Coordinates of C-alpha atoms in Angstrom, one line a residue:
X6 CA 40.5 -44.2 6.6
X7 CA 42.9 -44.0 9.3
X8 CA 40.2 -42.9 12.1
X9 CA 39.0 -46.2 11.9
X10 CA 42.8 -47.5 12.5
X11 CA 43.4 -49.0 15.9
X12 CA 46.7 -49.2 17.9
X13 CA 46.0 -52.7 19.6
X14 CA 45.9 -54.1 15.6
X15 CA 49.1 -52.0 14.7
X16 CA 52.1 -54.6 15.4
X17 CA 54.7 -51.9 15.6
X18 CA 53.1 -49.9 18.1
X19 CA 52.3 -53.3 20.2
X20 CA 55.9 -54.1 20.3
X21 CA 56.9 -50.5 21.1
X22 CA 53.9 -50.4 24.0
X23 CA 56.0 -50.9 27.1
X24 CA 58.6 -47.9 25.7
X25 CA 55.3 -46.2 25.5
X26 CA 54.4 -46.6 29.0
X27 CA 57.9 -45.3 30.0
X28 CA 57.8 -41.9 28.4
X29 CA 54.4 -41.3 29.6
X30 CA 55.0 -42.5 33.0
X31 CA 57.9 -40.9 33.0
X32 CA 56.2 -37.3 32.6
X33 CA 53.6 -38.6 34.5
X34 CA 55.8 -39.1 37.6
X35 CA 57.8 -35.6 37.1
X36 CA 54.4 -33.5 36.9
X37 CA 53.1 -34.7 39.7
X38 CA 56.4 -34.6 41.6
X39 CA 56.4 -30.7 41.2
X40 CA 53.4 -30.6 42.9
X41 CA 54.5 -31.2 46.3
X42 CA 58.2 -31.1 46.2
X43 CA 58.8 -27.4 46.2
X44 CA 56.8 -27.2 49.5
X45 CA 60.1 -28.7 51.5
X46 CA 62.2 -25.9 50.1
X47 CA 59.9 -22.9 50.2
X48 CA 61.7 -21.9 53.6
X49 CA 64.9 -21.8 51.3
X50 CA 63.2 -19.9 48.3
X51 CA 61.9 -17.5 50.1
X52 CA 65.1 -16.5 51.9
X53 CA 67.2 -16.8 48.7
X54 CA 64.9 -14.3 46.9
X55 CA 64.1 -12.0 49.8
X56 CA 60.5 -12.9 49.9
X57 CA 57.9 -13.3 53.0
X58 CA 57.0 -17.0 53.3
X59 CA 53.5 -16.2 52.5
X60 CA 55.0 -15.0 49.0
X61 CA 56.7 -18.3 48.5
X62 CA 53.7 -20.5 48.7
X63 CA 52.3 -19.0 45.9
X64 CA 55.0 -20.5 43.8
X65 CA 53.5 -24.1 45.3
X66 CA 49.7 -22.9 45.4
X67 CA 50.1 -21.7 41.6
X68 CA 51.6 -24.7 40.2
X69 CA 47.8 -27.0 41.3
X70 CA 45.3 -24.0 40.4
X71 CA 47.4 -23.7 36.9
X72 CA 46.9 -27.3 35.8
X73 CA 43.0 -27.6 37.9
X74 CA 42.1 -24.7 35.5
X75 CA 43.7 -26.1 32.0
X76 CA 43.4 -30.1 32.4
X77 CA 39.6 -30.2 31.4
X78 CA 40.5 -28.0 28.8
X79 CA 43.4 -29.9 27.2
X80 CA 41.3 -33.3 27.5
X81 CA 38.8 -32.2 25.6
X82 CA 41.6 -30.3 23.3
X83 CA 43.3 -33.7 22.8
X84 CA 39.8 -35.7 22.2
X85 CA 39.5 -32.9 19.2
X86 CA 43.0 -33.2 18.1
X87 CA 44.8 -36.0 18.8
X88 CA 46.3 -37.0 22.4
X89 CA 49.9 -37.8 21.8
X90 CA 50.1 -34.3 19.9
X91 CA 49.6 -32.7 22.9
X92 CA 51.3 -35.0 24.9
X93 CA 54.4 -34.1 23.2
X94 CA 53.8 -30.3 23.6
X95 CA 52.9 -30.7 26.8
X96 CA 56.5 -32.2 27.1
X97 CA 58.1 -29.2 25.8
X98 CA 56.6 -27.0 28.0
X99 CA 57.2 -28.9 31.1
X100 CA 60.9 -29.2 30.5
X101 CA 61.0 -25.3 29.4
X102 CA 59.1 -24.5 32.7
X103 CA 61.0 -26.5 34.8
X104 CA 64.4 -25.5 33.4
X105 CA 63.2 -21.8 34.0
X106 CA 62.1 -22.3 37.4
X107 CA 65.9 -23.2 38.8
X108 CA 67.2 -19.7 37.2
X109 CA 67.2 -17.3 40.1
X110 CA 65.9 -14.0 39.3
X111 CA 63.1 -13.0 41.3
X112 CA 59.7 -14.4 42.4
X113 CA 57.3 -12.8 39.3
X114 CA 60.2 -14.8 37.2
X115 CA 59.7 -17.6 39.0
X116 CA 55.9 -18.3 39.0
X117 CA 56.2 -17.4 35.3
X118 CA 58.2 -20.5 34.9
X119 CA 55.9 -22.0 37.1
X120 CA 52.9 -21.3 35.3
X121 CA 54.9 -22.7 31.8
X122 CA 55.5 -25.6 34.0
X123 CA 51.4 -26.2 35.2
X124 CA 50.3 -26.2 31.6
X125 CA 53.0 -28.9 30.6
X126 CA 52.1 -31.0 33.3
X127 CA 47.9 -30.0 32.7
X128 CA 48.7 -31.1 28.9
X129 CA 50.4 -34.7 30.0
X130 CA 48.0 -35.3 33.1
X131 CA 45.4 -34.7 30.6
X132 CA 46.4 -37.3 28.0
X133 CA 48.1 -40.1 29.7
X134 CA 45.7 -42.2 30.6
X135 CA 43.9 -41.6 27.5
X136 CA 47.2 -43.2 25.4
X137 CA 47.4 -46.2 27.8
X138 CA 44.0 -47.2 27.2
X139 CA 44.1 -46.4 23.5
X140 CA 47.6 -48.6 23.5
X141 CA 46.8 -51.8 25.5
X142 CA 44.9 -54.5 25.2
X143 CA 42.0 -54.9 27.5
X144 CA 44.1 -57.9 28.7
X145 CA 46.6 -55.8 30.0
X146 CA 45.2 -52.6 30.6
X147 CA 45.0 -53.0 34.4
X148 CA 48.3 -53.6 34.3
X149 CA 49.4 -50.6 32.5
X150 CA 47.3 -48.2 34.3
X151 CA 48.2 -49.6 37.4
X152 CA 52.1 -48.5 36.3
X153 CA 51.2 -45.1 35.7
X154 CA 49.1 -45.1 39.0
X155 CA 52.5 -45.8 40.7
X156 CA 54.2 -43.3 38.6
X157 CA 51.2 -41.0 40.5
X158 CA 51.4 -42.6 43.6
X159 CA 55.3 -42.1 43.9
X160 CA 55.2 -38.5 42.3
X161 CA 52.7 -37.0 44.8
X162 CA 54.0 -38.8 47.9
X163 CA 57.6 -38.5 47.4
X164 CA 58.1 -34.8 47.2
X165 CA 58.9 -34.1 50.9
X166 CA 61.4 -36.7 51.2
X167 CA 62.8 -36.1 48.0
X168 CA 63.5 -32.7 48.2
X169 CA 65.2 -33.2 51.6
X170 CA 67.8 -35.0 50.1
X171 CA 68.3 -32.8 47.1
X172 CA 68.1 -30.0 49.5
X173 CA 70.7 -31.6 51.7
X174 CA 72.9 -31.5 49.2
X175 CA 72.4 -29.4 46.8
X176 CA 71.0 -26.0 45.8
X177 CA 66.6 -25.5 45.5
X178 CA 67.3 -25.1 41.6
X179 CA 68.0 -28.8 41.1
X180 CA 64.5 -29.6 42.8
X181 CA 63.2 -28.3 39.3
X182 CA 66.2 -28.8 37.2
X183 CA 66.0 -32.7 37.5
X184 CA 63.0 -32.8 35.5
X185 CA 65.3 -31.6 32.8
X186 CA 67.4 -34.9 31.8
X187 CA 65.0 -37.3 32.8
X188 CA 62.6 -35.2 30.6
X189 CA 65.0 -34.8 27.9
X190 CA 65.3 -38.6 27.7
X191 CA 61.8 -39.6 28.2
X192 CA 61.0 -37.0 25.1
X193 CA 63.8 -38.8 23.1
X194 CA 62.4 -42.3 23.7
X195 CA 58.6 -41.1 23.2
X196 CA 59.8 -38.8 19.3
X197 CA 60.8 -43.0 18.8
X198 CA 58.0 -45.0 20.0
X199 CA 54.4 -42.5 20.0
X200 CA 53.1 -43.2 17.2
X201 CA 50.9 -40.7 15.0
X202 CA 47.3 -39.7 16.1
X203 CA 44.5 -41.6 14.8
X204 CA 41.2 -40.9 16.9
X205 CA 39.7 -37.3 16.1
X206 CA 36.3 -36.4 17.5
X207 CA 34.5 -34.4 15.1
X208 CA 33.1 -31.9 17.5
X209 CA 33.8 -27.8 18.3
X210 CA 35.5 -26.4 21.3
X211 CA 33.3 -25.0 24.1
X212 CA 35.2 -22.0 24.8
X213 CA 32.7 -20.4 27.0
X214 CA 32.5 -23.6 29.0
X215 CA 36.6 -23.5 29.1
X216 CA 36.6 -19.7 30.3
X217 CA 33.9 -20.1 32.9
X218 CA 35.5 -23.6 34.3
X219 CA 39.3 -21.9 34.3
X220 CA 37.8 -18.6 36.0
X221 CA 36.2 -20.6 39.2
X222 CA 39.4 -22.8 39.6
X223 CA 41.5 -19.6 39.7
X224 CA 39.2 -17.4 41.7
X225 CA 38.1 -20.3 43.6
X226 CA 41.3 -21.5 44.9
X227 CA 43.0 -18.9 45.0
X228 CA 40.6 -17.1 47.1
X229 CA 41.1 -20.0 49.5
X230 CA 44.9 -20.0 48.8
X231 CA 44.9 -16.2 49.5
X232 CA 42.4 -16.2 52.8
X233 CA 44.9 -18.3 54.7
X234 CA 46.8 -15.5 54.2
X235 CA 45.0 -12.5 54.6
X236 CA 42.3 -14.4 56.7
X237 CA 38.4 -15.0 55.4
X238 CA 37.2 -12.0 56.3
X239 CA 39.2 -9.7 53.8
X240 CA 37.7 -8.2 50.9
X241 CA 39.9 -9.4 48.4
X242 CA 39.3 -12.9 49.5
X243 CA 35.4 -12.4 50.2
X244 CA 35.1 -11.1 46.6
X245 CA 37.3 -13.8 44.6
X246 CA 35.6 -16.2 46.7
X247 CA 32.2 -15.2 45.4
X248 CA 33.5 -14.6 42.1
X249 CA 34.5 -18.4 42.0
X250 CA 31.4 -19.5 43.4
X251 CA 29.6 -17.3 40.7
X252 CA 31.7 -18.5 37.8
X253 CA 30.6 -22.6 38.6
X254 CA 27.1 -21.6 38.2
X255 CA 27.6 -20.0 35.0
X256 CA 29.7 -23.3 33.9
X257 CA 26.8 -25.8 35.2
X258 CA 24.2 -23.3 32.8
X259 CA 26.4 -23.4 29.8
X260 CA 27.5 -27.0 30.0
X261 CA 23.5 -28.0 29.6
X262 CA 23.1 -25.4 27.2
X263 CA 26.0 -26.1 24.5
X264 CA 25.7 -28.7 22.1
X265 CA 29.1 -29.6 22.6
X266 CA 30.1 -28.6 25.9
X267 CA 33.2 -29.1 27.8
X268 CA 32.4 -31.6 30.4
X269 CA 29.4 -33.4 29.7
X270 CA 27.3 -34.3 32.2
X271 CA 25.7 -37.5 31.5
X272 CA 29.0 -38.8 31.9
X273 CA 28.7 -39.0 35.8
X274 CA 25.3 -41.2 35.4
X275 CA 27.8 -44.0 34.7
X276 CA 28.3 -45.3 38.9
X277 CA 31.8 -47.0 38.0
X278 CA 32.8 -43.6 36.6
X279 CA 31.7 -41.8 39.1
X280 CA 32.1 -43.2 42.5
X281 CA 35.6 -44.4 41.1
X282 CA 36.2 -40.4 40.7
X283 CA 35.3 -39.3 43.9
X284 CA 37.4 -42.6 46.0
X285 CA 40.1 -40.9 44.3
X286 CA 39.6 -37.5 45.7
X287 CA 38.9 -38.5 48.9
X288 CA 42.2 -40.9 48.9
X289 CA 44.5 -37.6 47.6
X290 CA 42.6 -35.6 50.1
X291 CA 43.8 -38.1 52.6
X292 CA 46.9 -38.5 51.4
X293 CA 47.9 -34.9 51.5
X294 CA 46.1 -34.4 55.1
X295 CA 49.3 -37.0 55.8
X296 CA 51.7 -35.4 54.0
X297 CA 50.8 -31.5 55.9
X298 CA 50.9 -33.4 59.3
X299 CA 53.6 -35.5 59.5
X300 CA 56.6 -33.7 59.3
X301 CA 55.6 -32.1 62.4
X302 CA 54.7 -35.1 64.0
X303 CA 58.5 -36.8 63.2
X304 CA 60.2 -33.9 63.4
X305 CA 59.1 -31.4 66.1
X306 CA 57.1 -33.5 68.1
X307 CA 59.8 -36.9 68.3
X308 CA 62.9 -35.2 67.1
X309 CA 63.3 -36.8 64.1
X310 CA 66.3 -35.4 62.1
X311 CA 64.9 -33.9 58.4
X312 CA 67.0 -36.5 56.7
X313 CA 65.3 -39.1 58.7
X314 CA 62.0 -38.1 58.2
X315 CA 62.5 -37.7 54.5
X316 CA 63.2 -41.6 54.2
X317 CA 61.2 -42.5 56.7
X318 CA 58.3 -40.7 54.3
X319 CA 59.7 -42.6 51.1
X320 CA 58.2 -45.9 52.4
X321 CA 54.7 -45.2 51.4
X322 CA 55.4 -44.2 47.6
X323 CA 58.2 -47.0 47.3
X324 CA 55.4 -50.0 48.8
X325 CA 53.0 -48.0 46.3
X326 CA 55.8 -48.6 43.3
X327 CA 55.6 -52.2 43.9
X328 CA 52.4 -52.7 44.7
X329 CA 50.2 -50.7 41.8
X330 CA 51.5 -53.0 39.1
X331 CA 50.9 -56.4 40.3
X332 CA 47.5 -54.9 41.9
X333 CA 46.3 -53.6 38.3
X334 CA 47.5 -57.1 36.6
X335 CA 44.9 -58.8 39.5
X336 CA 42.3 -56.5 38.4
X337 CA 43.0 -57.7 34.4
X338 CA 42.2 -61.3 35.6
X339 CA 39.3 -61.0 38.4
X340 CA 38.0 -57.4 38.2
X341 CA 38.4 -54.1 39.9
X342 CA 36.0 -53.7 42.1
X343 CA 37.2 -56.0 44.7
X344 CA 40.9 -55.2 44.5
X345 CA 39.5 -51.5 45.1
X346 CA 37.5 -52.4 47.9
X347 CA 40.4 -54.4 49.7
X348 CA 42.6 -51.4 49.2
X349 CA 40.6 -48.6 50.7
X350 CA 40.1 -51.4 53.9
X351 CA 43.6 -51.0 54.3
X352 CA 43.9 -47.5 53.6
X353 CA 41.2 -46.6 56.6
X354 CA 43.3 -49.5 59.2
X355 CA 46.1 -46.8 58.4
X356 CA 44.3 -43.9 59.5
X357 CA 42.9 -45.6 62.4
X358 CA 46.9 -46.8 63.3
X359 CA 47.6 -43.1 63.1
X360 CA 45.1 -41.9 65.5
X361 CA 46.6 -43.7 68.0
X362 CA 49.7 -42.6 67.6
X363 CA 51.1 -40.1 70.1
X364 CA 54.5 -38.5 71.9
X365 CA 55.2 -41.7 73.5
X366 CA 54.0 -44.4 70.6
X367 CA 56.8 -46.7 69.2
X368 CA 58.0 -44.8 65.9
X369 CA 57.6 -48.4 64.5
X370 CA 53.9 -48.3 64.8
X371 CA 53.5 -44.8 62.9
X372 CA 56.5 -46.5 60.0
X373 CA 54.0 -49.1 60.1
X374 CA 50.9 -47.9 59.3
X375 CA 52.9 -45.4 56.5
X376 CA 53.5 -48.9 55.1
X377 CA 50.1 -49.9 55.3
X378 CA 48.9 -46.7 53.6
X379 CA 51.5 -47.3 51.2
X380 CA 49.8 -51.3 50.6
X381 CA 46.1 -49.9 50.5
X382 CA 46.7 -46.8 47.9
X383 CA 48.5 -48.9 45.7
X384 CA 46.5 -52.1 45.9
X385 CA 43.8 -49.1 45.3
X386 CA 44.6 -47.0 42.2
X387 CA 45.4 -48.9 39.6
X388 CA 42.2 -50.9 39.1
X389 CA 40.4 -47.4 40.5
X390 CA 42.0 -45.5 37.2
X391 CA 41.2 -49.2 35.0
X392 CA 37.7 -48.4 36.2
X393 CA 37.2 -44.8 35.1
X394 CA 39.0 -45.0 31.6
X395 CA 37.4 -48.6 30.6
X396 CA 34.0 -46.8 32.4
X397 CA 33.7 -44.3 29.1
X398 CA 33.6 -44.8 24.7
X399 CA 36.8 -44.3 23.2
X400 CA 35.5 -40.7 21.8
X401 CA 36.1 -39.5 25.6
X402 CA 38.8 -40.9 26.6
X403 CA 40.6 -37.7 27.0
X404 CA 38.2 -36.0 28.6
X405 CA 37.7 -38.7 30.8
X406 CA 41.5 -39.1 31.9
X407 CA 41.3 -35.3 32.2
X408 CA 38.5 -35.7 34.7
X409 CA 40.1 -38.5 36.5
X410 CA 43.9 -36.5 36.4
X411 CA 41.7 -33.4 37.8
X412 CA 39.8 -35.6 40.7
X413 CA 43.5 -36.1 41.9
X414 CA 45.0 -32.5 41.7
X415 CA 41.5 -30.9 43.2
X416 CA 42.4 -33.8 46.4
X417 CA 46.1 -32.4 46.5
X418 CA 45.0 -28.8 46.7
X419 CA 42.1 -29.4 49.1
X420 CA 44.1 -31.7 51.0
X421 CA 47.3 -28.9 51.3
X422 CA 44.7 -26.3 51.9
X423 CA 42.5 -27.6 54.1
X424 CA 44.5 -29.3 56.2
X425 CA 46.8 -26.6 57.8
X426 CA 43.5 -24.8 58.6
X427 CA 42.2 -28.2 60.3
X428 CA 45.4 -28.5 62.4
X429 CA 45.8 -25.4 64.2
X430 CA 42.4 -24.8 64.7
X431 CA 42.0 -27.5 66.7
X432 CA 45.5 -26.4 68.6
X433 CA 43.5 -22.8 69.3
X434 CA 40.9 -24.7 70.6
X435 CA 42.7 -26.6 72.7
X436 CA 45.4 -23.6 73.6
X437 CA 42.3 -21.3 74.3
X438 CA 44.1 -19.0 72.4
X439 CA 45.0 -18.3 68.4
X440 CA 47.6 -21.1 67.4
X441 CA 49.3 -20.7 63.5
X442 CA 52.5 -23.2 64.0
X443 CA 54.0 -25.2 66.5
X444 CA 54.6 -24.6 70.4
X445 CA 57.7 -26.6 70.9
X446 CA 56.7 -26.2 74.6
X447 CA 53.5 -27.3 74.5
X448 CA 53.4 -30.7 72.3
X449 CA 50.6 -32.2 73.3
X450 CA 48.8 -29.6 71.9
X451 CA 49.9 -30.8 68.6
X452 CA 49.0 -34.4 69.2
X453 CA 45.0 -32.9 70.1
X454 CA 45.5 -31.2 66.8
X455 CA 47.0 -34.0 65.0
X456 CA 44.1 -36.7 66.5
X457 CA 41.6 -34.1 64.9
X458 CA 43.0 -34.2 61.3
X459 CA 43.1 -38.0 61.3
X460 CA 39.8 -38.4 63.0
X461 CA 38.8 -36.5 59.8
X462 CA 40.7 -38.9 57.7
X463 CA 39.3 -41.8 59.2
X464 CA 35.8 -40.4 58.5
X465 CA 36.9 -39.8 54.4
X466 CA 38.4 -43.4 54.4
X467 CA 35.1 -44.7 56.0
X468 CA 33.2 -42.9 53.0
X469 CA 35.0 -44.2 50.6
X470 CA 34.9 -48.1 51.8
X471 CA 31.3 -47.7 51.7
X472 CA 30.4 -46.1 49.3
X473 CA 33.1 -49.5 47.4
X474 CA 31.8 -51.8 49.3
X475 CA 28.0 -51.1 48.2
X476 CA 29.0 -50.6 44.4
X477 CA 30.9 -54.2 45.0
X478 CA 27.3 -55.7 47.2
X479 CA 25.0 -54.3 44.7
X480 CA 27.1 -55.2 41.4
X481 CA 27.1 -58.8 42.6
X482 CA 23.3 -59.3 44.0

């Protein structure tokens, strides 16, 4: 029967394997792209459409609860039904949403296309990693992850600079139109190489459990989403917030109460899985506590011009390009968990380096430790992502890369929605009064705020070493 097929002992999908990894990486690098690149132009959006700037973050904020809600949801849909199947719809609806999203019309048209453009990028997140391992050999599975982990790396760090020099040149519609030639073309060379589904599970769809998981996400979020707005003491906010909270419980009931549920528990009993999954939140959480702070920091606070700052940005995800490759090959011939452990080192020297840094540090030593960061997260995810996916049986693989996809997009939106909060209440403390953006006369209250958000990152980064560091001590005693 073809179920019991394999792609590694198919000789025309082994020589079409690297075309493979292009398509999906490809996809891969676009959907997570649109999840921080619209922030830069939101100032733009919003005064193109005639919106408060409050509105316009929706069209950012909507794009991460969209694909948190549906990327459980589609793994287990693809474990049921095949992964490159909905790989390849998920490819028609990201190019549909992002070709949308350019078309000026107003901002309900917009986070339409937005939302068409979240469950694309849910139904490839979903899959990718999923294919990869399914694809490759064990011998070069490391290797292949560790590509797509730099297609991730480079996609959620790149946005801001990016978009500046789109934005520089061109109008905010091309921020979401470029998805649609590259996208065109990576669909064109994946209808050649993917080849046909062979790996079914034979299970039913928890729909409760999908309902109940996709209802917190939304209500969740974007109660949190909505309180930064309003503030945390609105009604609105207090009730969403409760509903979200509400809506988890009934998830955790139903998932140990359905014979098939969406997200199966026992999963997380596996420690590789597990602890693997929660370095990488932490690390995105991180990440995106850089990527919020920063552009203050180069801009406001040293006078950096945009442009500047936008390539001065691009040296983390252009280290992390290089780096997760030959990092995930290392892990293919001496393991993952010390390649892991090395990475997150690094990754907490950077946040150390940037705690230090201040209004008169040497702009060298803040380019610096971006360059470090850069080193650490991508010696870091590549054999982090060979851990979870070769952590799990081939029947949940999809679920599995869901989980893993998820662990990332839940750091990006606590990371962008926690760490505005972080910032400037720390400047009120210091001010003595209420403080919600910069004081261009007063920038040392900034660098107090900015030292609190990286003391905070140091502590995340110090989590994650050890809680490596132990798996790596008690794995080898």
């Amino acid at each position: 029967m073809a179920q019991n097929l394999s792609y590694q002992a198919d000789t025309k999908v082994q020589k079409n394997r690297w075309w493979i990894l292009v398509a999906v990486g490809l996809f891969t690098f676009m959907s997570t792209l649109d999840g921080t690149i619209v922030n830069i132009a939101l100032p733009v959006i919003s005064r193109d459409l005639g919106i408060t700037m409050s509105q316009s973050e929706w069209v950012s904020s909507l794009y991460l609860i969209v694909i948190c809600s549906l990327i459980l949801f589609f793994g287990k849909l693809s474990d049921l039904h095949g992964k490159i199947k909905i790989f390849r719809l998920g490819a028609i609806f990201f190019i549909t949403g992002s070709l949308l999203s350019g078309i000026k019309v107003n901002l309900v048209f917009l986070l339409v296309a937005r939302a068409i453009q979240a469950i694309g990028a849910a139904m490839t997140m979903a899959t990718n990693n999923g294919i990869i391992t399914e694809i490759f050999p064990s011998t070069e599975r490391g290797r292949a992850l560790g590509t797509i982990g730099s297609f991730v790396a480079l996609g959620s760090i790149a946005g801001p600079g990016l978009g500046g020099v789109i934005l520089s040149q061109l109008s905010w519609s091309y921020i979401f139109w470029l998805n649609v030639p590259v996208g065109i073309i990576a669909a064109i060379i994946g209808a050649v190489v993917l080849p046909k589904d062979i790996t079914f599970a034979k299970t039913s769809l928890d729909k409760l459990g999908t309902f109940s998981f996709a209802l917190g996400m939304v209500t969740l979020f974007g109660g949190i989403f909505l309180g930064q707005q309003l503030g945390f003491s609105a009604l609105p906010v207090i009730l969403m917030l409760i509903a979200g909270v509400a809506s988890f419980v009934w998830f955790v009931y139903l998932e140990n109460h359905t014979a098939n549920p969406l997200l199966r528990f026992g999963l997380f009993k596996n420690l590789d899985f597990s602890i693997s999954l929660l370095c990488a939140l932490l690390i995105f959480i991180t990440n995106f506590f850089f990527n919020v702070v920063t552009p203050f920091y180069l801009e406001n606070a040293r006078h950096l011009a945009p442009s500047t700052t936008g390539y001065i940005l691009m040296i983390m995800p252009v280290v992390q390009l290089f780096v997760a490759p030959v990092a995930g090959t290392a892990s293919d011939k001496i393991g993952s968990k010390l390649i892991t452990f090395i990475g997150l080192v690094l990754m907490l020297i950077s946040q150390i380096g940037y705690f230090f840094c201040d209004l008169n540090s040497s702009i060298w030593l803040f380019i610096s430790c971006i360059a470090i960061m850069g080193l650490g997260s991508g010696i870091f995810s590549s054999p982090n992502n060979s851990l979870v996916m070769s952590s799990v049986k081939q029947k949940d693989l999809g679920v599995a890369g869901s989980i893993n996809s998820l662990s990332r997009n839940l750091g990006m939106v606590i990371g962008i929605s926690s760490a505005t909060t972080v910032l400037f209440t720390a400047m009120s403390h210091a001010k003595g009064a209420r403080v919600t953006g910069y004081l261009p006369k007063e920038p040392e209250i900034f660098i107090f705020g900015m030292h609190v958000v990286f003391l905070i990152s140091i502590i995340i980064c110090a989590i994650t070493v050890i809680l490596s560091g132990w798996r790596l001590f008690r794995k080898e005693n």
